[in-house]
Amino acid sequence: MDRRKALGVGAAVIGLPWLNPSSARAPAELRIGRDEIDLLTATAADLDAIDQRFGGDRLWRTAKMHLSWVHHVIDHGVYTEDIGQELHGIAGQLTTSLGWFCYDAEQQTEARVYFSEALNTAMISGDDQLATRTLSNMARQSVDLGKPREAIRFARTAERHATRWNAPGRVSALLAIRLAQGYARLGDEMNASHSIKRAWLAFDQGVTNRDPEWTRFLNEAELVCLEGMCRADLGQHRRAVRLLDRSSALQNIEHSRNRGMCLARLADAAVQAHELDRTAEAARESLRLIQGGQASMRNRRQLTLVRERLHGNPSPSARETADLIAAQIA
């Protein structure tokens, strides 16, 4: 199923009110109960799943509209105190998801606004799980923005919040690898390697029924990919190529966006390891995913960086790969 069809089917299934012509006139009283909470929660989960498959570009607009609807329900709905608490929780989780979609779509200023809003919501409501998730997202973005010290600070603060709710191993693994990414971008090999080891030890504890939905993406393939990205940032390009190559082979179709990112990073690491045939192969596969409907501006930006690294290389393979990237994502 292509991305547009998936979004259309998703909208029809979850019944987004702004896409339903029959909802042009709002009811006099908007009563919210368990059924409505389940529907809103499922919609937020569907948006996260679409992001994992296709990426956040253009998806962030749909999420923004859904968040507006949730706020409308909070402000104008009729519900019990318990339902109200759940509505605020959904709004907080959707806000940090929206920040992530904007981040993936290279809407970095908007992403920081939504992350800050989600973090404020978490602090006001005392929601340590939301704070943990949001700070993890902020740490990832800070690495890409060239702010590794900020990323480290966010990751460490997330770990403190995670301790307060006795977070399971998958959460600890995610926060440890976020910390490793900050250290790696800083060039601190000792602390990066220590954090990577911590991440794998926590990951090896396995899954539990306490794992939050937002850690489901962290499978073996993703953790291998994130380690490979750390090794590339540390200048260990051949080691990075081996890890990223392994990750791309392990990743499943539900996480195609992450596989596309892994392939783009693999192409970049291979350029710097002077493995141009591997660069060409990885870049072509990443481009095939984009042509198949993947919409992640981060992946496109990474491939653009690969093209720039290939510029001026006299190898016919390098020129051909650079021309192919330019032709498909210019």
mmCIF file of C-alpha atoms in Angstrom:
data_model
loop_
_atom_site.group_PDB
_atom_site.id
_atom_site.type_symbol
_atom_site.label_atom_id
_atom_site.label_comp_id
_atom_site.label_asym_id
_atom_site.label_seq_id
_atom_site.Cartn_x
_atom_site.Cartn_y
_atom_site.Cartn_z
ATOM 1 C CA MET A 1 0.000 0.000 0.000
ATOM 2 C CA ASP A 2 1.443 3.412 -0.908
ATOM 3 C CA ARG A 3 1.654 6.252 1.573
ATOM 4 C CA ARG A 4 -1.273 8.327 0.274
ATOM 5 C CA LYS A 5 -3.564 5.310 0.213
ATOM 6 C CA ALA A 6 -2.473 4.387 3.743
ATOM 7 C CA LEU A 7 -3.270 7.868 5.008
ATOM 8 C CA GLY A 8 -6.639 7.802 3.292
ATOM 9 C CA VAL A 9 -7.567 4.427 4.698
ATOM 10 C CA GLY A 10 -6.323 5.477 8.133
ATOM 11 C CA ALA A 11 -8.432 8.625 8.093
ATOM 12 C CA ALA A 12 -11.513 6.652 7.084
ATOM 13 C CA VAL A 13 -11.001 4.059 9.791
ATOM 14 C CA ILE A 14 -10.328 6.444 12.641
ATOM 15 C CA GLY A 15 -13.010 8.900 11.608
ATOM 16 C CA LEU A 16 -11.109 12.161 11.896
ATOM 17 C CA PRO A 17 -13.884 14.751 12.387
ATOM 18 C CA TRP A 18 -12.397 17.449 10.153
ATOM 19 C CA LEU A 19 -12.312 14.982 7.223
ATOM 20 C CA ASN A 20 -15.926 13.905 7.627
ATOM 21 C CA PRO A 21 -18.410 16.097 5.714
ATOM 22 C CA SER A 22 -21.232 14.962 7.985
ATOM 23 C CA SER A 23 -19.527 16.618 10.951
ATOM 24 C CA ALA A 24 -19.783 20.151 9.569
ATOM 25 C CA ARG A 25 -22.168 21.073 12.367
ATOM 26 C CA ALA A 26 -20.948 20.242 15.852
ATOM 27 C CA PRO A 27 -23.428 18.660 18.246
ATOM 28 C CA ALA A 28 -24.898 20.836 20.964
ATOM 29 C CA GLU A 29 -23.193 18.735 23.630
ATOM 30 C CA LEU A 30 -19.928 16.890 23.158
ATOM 31 C CA ARG A 31 -20.012 13.993 25.601
ATOM 32 C CA ILE A 32 -16.752 12.092 26.015
ATOM 33 C CA GLY A 33 -16.645 8.607 27.447
ATOM 34 C CA ARG A 34 -14.591 5.445 27.207
ATOM 35 C CA ASP A 35 -15.373 4.831 23.519
ATOM 36 C CA GLU A 36 -14.172 8.303 22.540
ATOM 37 C CA ILE A 37 -11.002 7.923 24.627
ATOM 38 C CA ASP A 38 -10.246 4.604 22.946
ATOM 39 C CA LEU A 39 -10.771 6.163 19.517
ATOM 40 C CA LEU A 40 -8.506 9.134 20.246
ATOM 41 C CA THR A 41 -5.824 6.852 21.668
ATOM 42 C CA ALA A 42 -5.991 4.535 18.655
ATOM 43 C CA THR A 43 -5.731 7.495 16.285
ATOM 44 C CA ALA A 44 -2.560 8.727 17.969
ATOM 45 C CA ALA A 45 -1.107 5.202 17.759
ATOM 46 C CA ASP A 46 -2.044 4.987 14.053
ATOM 47 C CA LEU A 47 -0.216 8.234 13.341
ATOM 48 C CA ASP A 48 2.918 6.904 15.064
ATOM 49 C CA ALA A 49 2.681 3.688 13.024
ATOM 50 C CA ILE A 50 2.360 5.618 9.759
ATOM 51 C CA ASP A 51 5.422 7.654 10.739
ATOM 52 C CA GLN A 52 7.437 4.480 11.293
ATOM 53 C CA ARG A 53 6.443 3.166 7.869
ATOM 54 C CA PHE A 54 6.495 6.316 5.742
ATOM 55 C CA GLY A 55 8.065 9.185 7.687
ATOM 56 C CA GLY A 56 6.806 12.463 9.103
ATOM 57 C CA ASP A 57 6.765 14.781 6.087
ATOM 58 C CA ARG A 58 3.157 15.903 5.474
ATOM 59 C CA LEU A 59 2.007 13.613 8.287
ATOM 60 C CA TRP A 60 2.696 16.412 10.755
ATOM 61 C CA ARG A 61 -0.176 18.437 9.272
ATOM 62 C CA THR A 62 -2.674 15.656 9.964
ATOM 63 C CA ALA A 63 -1.319 15.277 13.486
ATOM 64 C CA LYS A 64 -1.617 19.017 14.052
ATOM 65 C CA MET A 65 -5.295 18.922 13.105
ATOM 66 C CA HIS A 66 -5.908 15.935 15.352
ATOM 67 C CA LEU A 67 -4.212 17.698 18.260
ATOM 68 C CA SER A 68 -6.421 20.734 17.646
ATOM 69 C CA TRP A 69 -9.460 18.457 17.858
ATOM 70 C CA VAL A 70 -8.245 16.931 21.132
ATOM 71 C CA HIS A 71 -7.803 20.424 22.598
ATOM 72 C CA HIS A 72 -11.309 21.311 21.380
ATOM 73 C CA VAL A 73 -12.659 18.258 23.174
ATOM 74 C CA ILE A 74 -10.782 19.216 26.349
ATOM 75 C CA ASP A 75 -12.117 22.782 26.238
ATOM 76 C CA HIS A 76 -15.713 22.079 25.192
ATOM 77 C CA GLY A 77 -16.478 18.454 25.980
ATOM 78 C CA VAL A 78 -18.502 17.035 28.846
ATOM 79 C CA TYR A 79 -16.638 14.331 30.762
ATOM 80 C CA THR A 80 -15.689 13.014 34.189
ATOM 81 C CA GLU A 81 -12.513 13.953 36.042
ATOM 82 C CA ASP A 82 -10.884 10.602 35.194
ATOM 83 C CA ILE A 83 -11.701 11.007 31.505
ATOM 84 C CA GLY A 84 -10.310 14.545 31.665
ATOM 85 C CA GLN A 85 -6.991 13.255 32.975
ATOM 86 C CA GLU A 86 -6.814 10.766 30.119
ATOM 87 C CA LEU A 87 -7.606 13.490 27.581
ATOM 88 C CA HIS A 88 -4.730 15.598 28.874
ATOM 89 C CA GLY A 89 -2.466 12.542 28.695
ATOM 90 C CA ILE A 90 -3.455 11.916 25.077
ATOM 91 C CA ALA A 91 -2.828 15.580 24.247
ATOM 92 C CA GLY A 92 0.633 15.404 25.793
ATOM 93 C CA GLN A 93 1.613 12.225 23.962
ATOM 94 C CA LEU A 94 0.252 13.566 20.680
ATOM 95 C CA THR A 95 2.157 16.823 21.166
ATOM 96 C CA THR A 96 5.493 15.061 21.518
ATOM 97 C CA SER A 97 4.601 12.838 18.518
ATOM 98 C CA LEU A 98 3.853 15.976 16.522
ATOM 99 C CA GLY A 99 7.233 17.354 17.533
ATOM 100 C CA TRP A 100 8.835 14.166 16.229
ATOM 101 C CA PHE A 101 6.933 14.335 12.929
ATOM 102 C CA CYS A 102 8.090 17.939 12.467
ATOM 103 C CA TYR A 103 11.655 16.896 13.287
ATOM 104 C CA ASP A 104 11.540 14.151 10.666
ATOM 105 C CA ALA A 105 10.096 16.644 8.179
ATOM 106 C CA GLU A 106 12.980 19.083 8.858
ATOM 107 C CA GLN A 107 10.594 21.556 10.479
ATOM 108 C CA GLN A 108 13.072 22.001 13.298
ATOM 109 C CA THR A 109 11.784 25.220 14.835
ATOM 110 C CA GLU A 110 8.245 23.846 15.007
ATOM 111 C CA ALA A 111 9.571 20.583 16.447
ATOM 112 C CA ARG A 112 11.263 22.394 19.315
ATOM 113 C CA VAL A 113 8.064 24.338 20.022
ATOM 114 C CA TYR A 114 6.005 21.142 20.283
ATOM 115 C CA PHE A 115 8.645 19.359 22.334
ATOM 116 C CA SER A 116 8.753 22.296 24.745
ATOM 117 C CA GLU A 117 4.957 22.314 24.973
ATOM 118 C CA ALA A 118 4.888 18.567 25.678
ATOM 119 C CA LEU A 119 7.588 18.915 28.314
ATOM 120 C CA ASN A 120 5.684 21.757 29.993
ATOM 121 C CA THR A 121 2.565 19.574 30.023
ATOM 122 C CA ALA A 122 4.551 16.744 31.602
ATOM 123 C CA MET A 123 5.966 19.004 34.304
ATOM 124 C CA ILE A 124 2.614 20.563 35.167
ATOM 125 C CA SER A 125 0.819 17.218 35.345
ATOM 126 C CA GLY A 126 3.690 15.303 36.936
ATOM 127 C CA ASP A 127 3.741 12.851 34.024
ATOM 128 C CA ASP A 128 7.230 11.345 34.224
ATOM 129 C CA GLN A 129 6.598 8.969 31.313
ATOM 130 C CA LEU A 130 5.744 11.866 29.000
ATOM 131 C CA ALA A 131 8.777 13.789 30.246
ATOM 132 C CA THR A 132 11.008 10.775 29.596
ATOM 133 C CA ARG A 133 9.736 10.302 26.057
ATOM 134 C CA THR A 134 9.892 13.991 25.184
ATOM 135 C CA LEU A 135 13.406 14.497 26.540
ATOM 136 C CA SER A 136 14.537 11.438 24.561
ATOM 137 C CA ASN A 137 13.110 13.025 21.404
ATOM 138 C CA MET A 138 14.765 16.334 22.235
ATOM 139 C CA ALA A 139 18.119 14.616 22.753
ATOM 140 C CA ARG A 140 17.877 12.995 19.305
ATOM 141 C CA GLN A 141 17.039 16.297 17.654
ATOM 142 C CA SER A 142 19.853 18.122 19.450
ATOM 143 C CA VAL A 143 22.414 15.734 17.973
ATOM 144 C CA ASP A 144 21.207 16.539 14.456
ATOM 145 C CA LEU A 145 21.235 20.259 15.244
ATOM 146 C CA GLY A 146 24.915 20.030 16.205
ATOM 147 C CA LYS A 147 24.271 20.525 19.932
ATOM 148 C CA PRO A 148 25.764 17.403 21.531
ATOM 149 C CA ARG A 149 26.174 18.888 25.007
ATOM 150 C CA GLU A 150 22.490 19.798 24.995
ATOM 151 C CA ALA A 151 21.668 16.254 23.849
ATOM 152 C CA ILE A 152 23.641 14.800 26.755
ATOM 153 C CA ARG A 153 21.851 17.070 29.208
ATOM 154 C CA PHE A 154 18.438 16.083 27.837
ATOM 155 C CA ALA A 155 19.286 12.363 27.933
ATOM 156 C CA ARG A 156 20.528 12.527 31.509
ATOM 157 C CA THR A 157 17.444 14.447 32.608
ATOM 158 C CA ALA A 158 15.295 11.823 30.863
ATOM 159 C CA GLU A 159 17.088 9.118 32.839
ATOM 160 C CA ARG A 160 16.205 10.877 36.093
ATOM 161 C CA HIS A 161 12.535 10.988 35.104
ATOM 162 C CA ALA A 162 12.692 7.324 34.049
ATOM 163 C CA THR A 163 13.935 6.365 37.511
ATOM 164 C CA ARG A 164 10.837 7.934 39.081
ATOM 165 C CA TRP A 165 8.498 5.500 37.332
ATOM 166 C CA ASN A 166 10.852 2.528 37.453
ATOM 167 C CA ALA A 167 11.083 2.408 33.672
ATOM 168 C CA PRO A 168 11.654 -1.013 32.061
ATOM 169 C CA GLY A 169 14.760 -2.110 30.192
ATOM 170 C CA ARG A 170 13.667 -0.930 26.744
ATOM 171 C CA VAL A 171 13.351 2.638 28.032
ATOM 172 C CA SER A 172 16.765 2.434 29.705
ATOM 173 C CA ALA A 173 18.253 1.130 26.455
ATOM 174 C CA LEU A 174 16.760 3.991 24.461
ATOM 175 C CA LEU A 175 18.030 6.643 26.856
ATOM 176 C CA ALA A 176 21.495 5.088 27.019
ATOM 177 C CA ILE A 177 21.842 5.091 23.225
ATOM 178 C CA ARG A 178 20.593 8.699 23.110
ATOM 179 C CA LEU A 179 23.350 9.547 25.570
ATOM 180 C CA ALA A 180 25.854 7.655 23.415
ATOM 181 C CA GLN A 181 24.810 9.673 20.369
ATOM 182 C CA GLY A 182 25.524 12.905 22.207
ATOM 183 C CA TYR A 183 28.950 11.714 23.346
ATOM 184 C CA ALA A 184 29.767 10.361 19.886
ATOM 185 C CA ARG A 185 28.929 13.659 18.184
ATOM 186 C CA LEU A 186 31.109 15.344 20.825
ATOM 187 C CA GLY A 187 33.966 12.986 19.893
ATOM 188 C CA ASP A 188 34.092 11.381 23.348
ATOM 189 C CA GLU A 189 34.828 7.748 22.440
ATOM 190 C CA MET A 190 35.184 6.469 26.004
ATOM 191 C CA ASN A 191 31.812 7.733 27.257
ATOM 192 C CA ALA A 192 30.091 6.874 23.967
ATOM 193 C CA SER A 193 31.299 3.271 24.104
ATOM 194 C CA HIS A 194 30.325 2.976 27.766
ATOM 195 C CA SER A 195 26.820 4.242 26.991
ATOM 196 C CA ILE A 196 26.503 1.870 24.024
ATOM 197 C CA LYS A 197 27.409 -1.038 26.320
ATOM 198 C CA ARG A 198 24.778 0.122 28.826
ATOM 199 C CA ALA A 199 22.207 0.288 26.032
ATOM 200 C CA TRP A 200 22.838 -3.313 24.964
ATOM 201 C CA LEU A 201 22.784 -4.595 28.547
ATOM 202 C CA ALA A 202 19.397 -2.953 29.097
ATOM 203 C CA PHE A 203 18.114 -4.149 25.708
ATOM 204 C CA ASP A 204 19.096 -7.727 26.523
ATOM 205 C CA GLN A 205 16.679 -7.687 29.473
ATOM 206 C CA GLY A 206 14.013 -8.309 26.818
ATOM 207 C CA VAL A 207 10.506 -6.970 26.355
ATOM 208 C CA THR A 208 7.954 -6.687 29.142
ATOM 209 C CA ASN A 209 4.273 -5.827 29.373
ATOM 210 C CA ARG A 210 5.326 -2.514 30.923
ATOM 211 C CA ASP A 211 7.122 -1.309 27.786
ATOM 212 C CA PRO A 212 5.403 1.872 26.516
ATOM 213 C CA GLU A 213 4.252 1.978 22.904
ATOM 214 C CA TRP A 214 6.820 4.634 22.054
ATOM 215 C CA THR A 215 9.676 2.177 22.607
ATOM 216 C CA ARG A 216 8.289 -0.470 20.234
ATOM 217 C CA PHE A 217 10.478 0.829 17.384
ATOM 218 C CA LEU A 218 13.625 -0.071 19.319
ATOM 219 C CA ASN A 219 14.197 -3.545 17.944
ATOM 220 C CA GLU A 220 17.601 -5.139 17.386
ATOM 221 C CA ALA A 221 17.925 -3.632 13.916
ATOM 222 C CA GLU A 222 17.330 -0.106 15.222
ATOM 223 C CA LEU A 223 19.782 -0.398 18.105
ATOM 224 C CA VAL A 224 22.444 -1.770 15.743
ATOM 225 C CA CYS A 225 21.745 1.181 13.434
ATOM 226 C CA LEU A 226 22.048 3.722 16.243
ATOM 227 C CA GLU A 227 25.325 2.177 17.347
ATOM 228 C CA GLY A 228 26.532 2.362 13.759
ATOM 229 C CA MET A 229 25.638 6.046 13.627
ATOM 230 C CA CYS A 230 27.640 6.586 16.817
ATOM 231 C CA ARG A 231 30.654 4.808 15.330
ATOM 232 C CA ALA A 232 30.401 6.936 12.193
ATOM 233 C CA ASP A 233 30.326 10.127 14.270
ATOM 234 C CA LEU A 234 33.436 8.880 16.084
ATOM 235 C CA GLY A 235 35.195 8.470 12.731
ATOM 236 C CA GLN A 236 35.141 4.664 12.924
ATOM 237 C CA HIS A 237 33.764 4.391 9.403
ATOM 238 C CA ARG A 238 34.588 0.770 8.550
ATOM 239 C CA ARG A 239 33.072 -0.404 11.818
ATOM 240 C CA ALA A 240 30.057 1.782 11.100
ATOM 241 C CA VAL A 241 29.638 0.221 7.650
ATOM 242 C CA ARG A 242 29.537 -3.277 9.134
ATOM 243 C CA LEU A 243 26.950 -2.286 11.745
ATOM 244 C CA LEU A 244 24.739 -0.305 9.382
ATOM 245 C CA ASP A 245 24.886 -3.063 6.776
ATOM 246 C CA ARG A 246 23.747 -5.575 9.390
ATOM 247 C CA SER A 247 20.951 -3.275 10.549
ATOM 248 C CA SER A 248 19.567 -2.749 7.042
ATOM 249 C CA ALA A 249 19.361 -6.513 6.579
ATOM 250 C CA LEU A 250 17.558 -7.019 9.909
ATOM 251 C CA GLN A 251 14.942 -4.254 9.737
ATOM 252 C CA ASN A 252 11.316 -5.175 8.994
ATOM 253 C CA ILE A 253 8.828 -3.480 6.683
ATOM 254 C CA GLU A 254 6.888 -1.841 9.537
ATOM 255 C CA HIS A 255 9.964 0.292 10.208
ATOM 256 C CA SER A 256 10.780 1.193 6.611
ATOM 257 C CA ARG A 257 11.537 4.830 7.441
ATOM 258 C CA ASN A 258 14.204 3.714 9.903
ATOM 259 C CA ARG A 259 15.620 1.312 7.331
ATOM 260 C CA GLY A 260 15.756 4.151 4.818
ATOM 261 C CA MET A 261 17.674 6.288 7.307
ATOM 262 C CA CYS A 262 20.002 3.390 8.063
ATOM 263 C CA LEU A 263 20.719 2.920 4.354
ATOM 264 C CA ALA A 264 21.408 6.627 3.885
ATOM 265 C CA ARG A 265 23.785 6.569 6.854
ATOM 266 C CA LEU A 266 25.381 3.411 5.444
ATOM 267 C CA ALA A 267 25.981 5.170 2.135
ATOM 268 C CA ASP A 268 27.587 8.079 3.976
ATOM 269 C CA ALA A 269 29.821 5.882 6.126
ATOM 270 C CA ALA A 270 30.852 3.847 3.070
ATOM 271 C CA VAL A 271 31.930 7.011 1.223
ATOM 272 C CA GLN A 272 34.224 7.900 4.089
ATOM 273 C CA ALA A 273 35.495 4.320 4.294
ATOM 274 C CA HIS A 274 36.249 4.510 0.538
ATOM 275 C CA GLU A 275 33.832 1.665 -0.226
ATOM 276 C CA LEU A 276 32.152 3.263 -3.217
ATOM 277 C CA ASP A 277 30.395 0.136 -4.470
ATOM 278 C CA ARG A 278 28.710 -0.190 -1.074
ATOM 279 C CA THR A 279 27.827 3.505 -1.201
ATOM 280 C CA ALA A 280 26.114 3.058 -4.550
ATOM 281 C CA GLU A 281 24.185 -0.017 -3.424
ATOM 282 C CA ALA A 282 22.936 1.570 -0.189
ATOM 283 C CA ALA A 283 22.031 4.867 -1.860
ATOM 284 C CA ARG A 284 20.050 3.096 -4.583
ATOM 285 C CA GLU A 285 18.089 1.057 -2.031
ATOM 286 C CA SER A 286 17.320 4.151 0.051
ATOM 287 C CA LEU A 287 16.135 5.965 -3.076
ATOM 288 C CA ARG A 288 13.882 3.019 -3.939
ATOM 289 C CA LEU A 289 12.179 3.410 -0.571
ATOM 290 C CA ILE A 290 11.656 7.120 -1.240
ATOM 291 C CA GLN A 291 10.193 6.387 -4.650
ATOM 292 C CA GLY A 292 7.900 3.850 -2.971
ATOM 293 C CA GLY A 293 6.284 6.563 -0.856
ATOM 294 C CA GLN A 294 8.637 7.164 2.049
ATOM 295 C CA ALA A 295 8.460 10.818 3.075
ATOM 296 C CA SER A 296 11.259 11.597 5.512
ATOM 297 C CA MET A 297 13.118 14.828 4.838
ATOM 298 C CA ARG A 298 15.842 13.626 7.209
ATOM 299 C CA ASN A 299 16.587 10.738 4.868
ATOM 300 C CA ARG A 300 16.641 13.073 1.888
ATOM 301 C CA ARG A 301 19.018 15.426 3.687
ATOM 302 C CA GLN A 302 21.330 12.541 4.528
ATOM 303 C CA LEU A 303 21.416 11.422 0.895
ATOM 304 C CA THR A 304 22.144 14.986 -0.160
ATOM 305 C CA LEU A 305 25.151 14.903 2.165
ATOM 306 C CA VAL A 306 26.279 11.687 0.466
ATOM 307 C CA ARG A 307 26.043 13.423 -2.912
ATOM 308 C CA GLU A 308 28.144 16.309 -1.595
ATOM 309 C CA ARG A 309 30.804 13.928 -0.305
ATOM 310 C CA LEU A 310 30.954 12.278 -3.734
ATOM 311 C CA HIS A 311 31.384 15.604 -5.523
ATOM 312 C CA GLY A 312 34.732 15.768 -7.270
ATOM 313 C CA ASN A 313 35.488 12.070 -6.869
ATOM 314 C CA PRO A 314 36.899 10.888 -10.222
ATOM 315 C CA SER A 315 35.442 7.385 -9.908
ATOM 316 C CA PRO A 316 32.728 6.607 -12.485
ATOM 317 C CA SER A 317 30.749 4.860 -9.739
ATOM 318 C CA ALA A 318 30.894 7.989 -7.557
ATOM 319 C CA ARG A 319 29.738 10.250 -10.394
ATOM 320 C CA GLU A 320 26.915 7.893 -11.314
ATOM 321 C CA THR A 321 25.676 7.653 -7.706
ATOM 322 C CA ALA A 322 25.883 11.418 -7.216
ATOM 323 C CA ASP A 323 23.947 12.023 -10.431
ATOM 324 C CA LEU A 324 21.282 9.491 -9.438
ATOM 325 C CA ILE A 325 20.758 11.129 -6.045
ATOM 326 C CA ALA A 326 20.583 14.574 -7.633
ATOM 327 C CA ALA A 327 18.054 13.402 -10.204
ATOM 328 C CA GLN A 328 15.700 11.784 -7.686
ATOM 329 C CA ILE A 329 15.743 14.117 -4.681
ATOM 330 C CA ALA A 330 16.800 17.481 -6.064
#
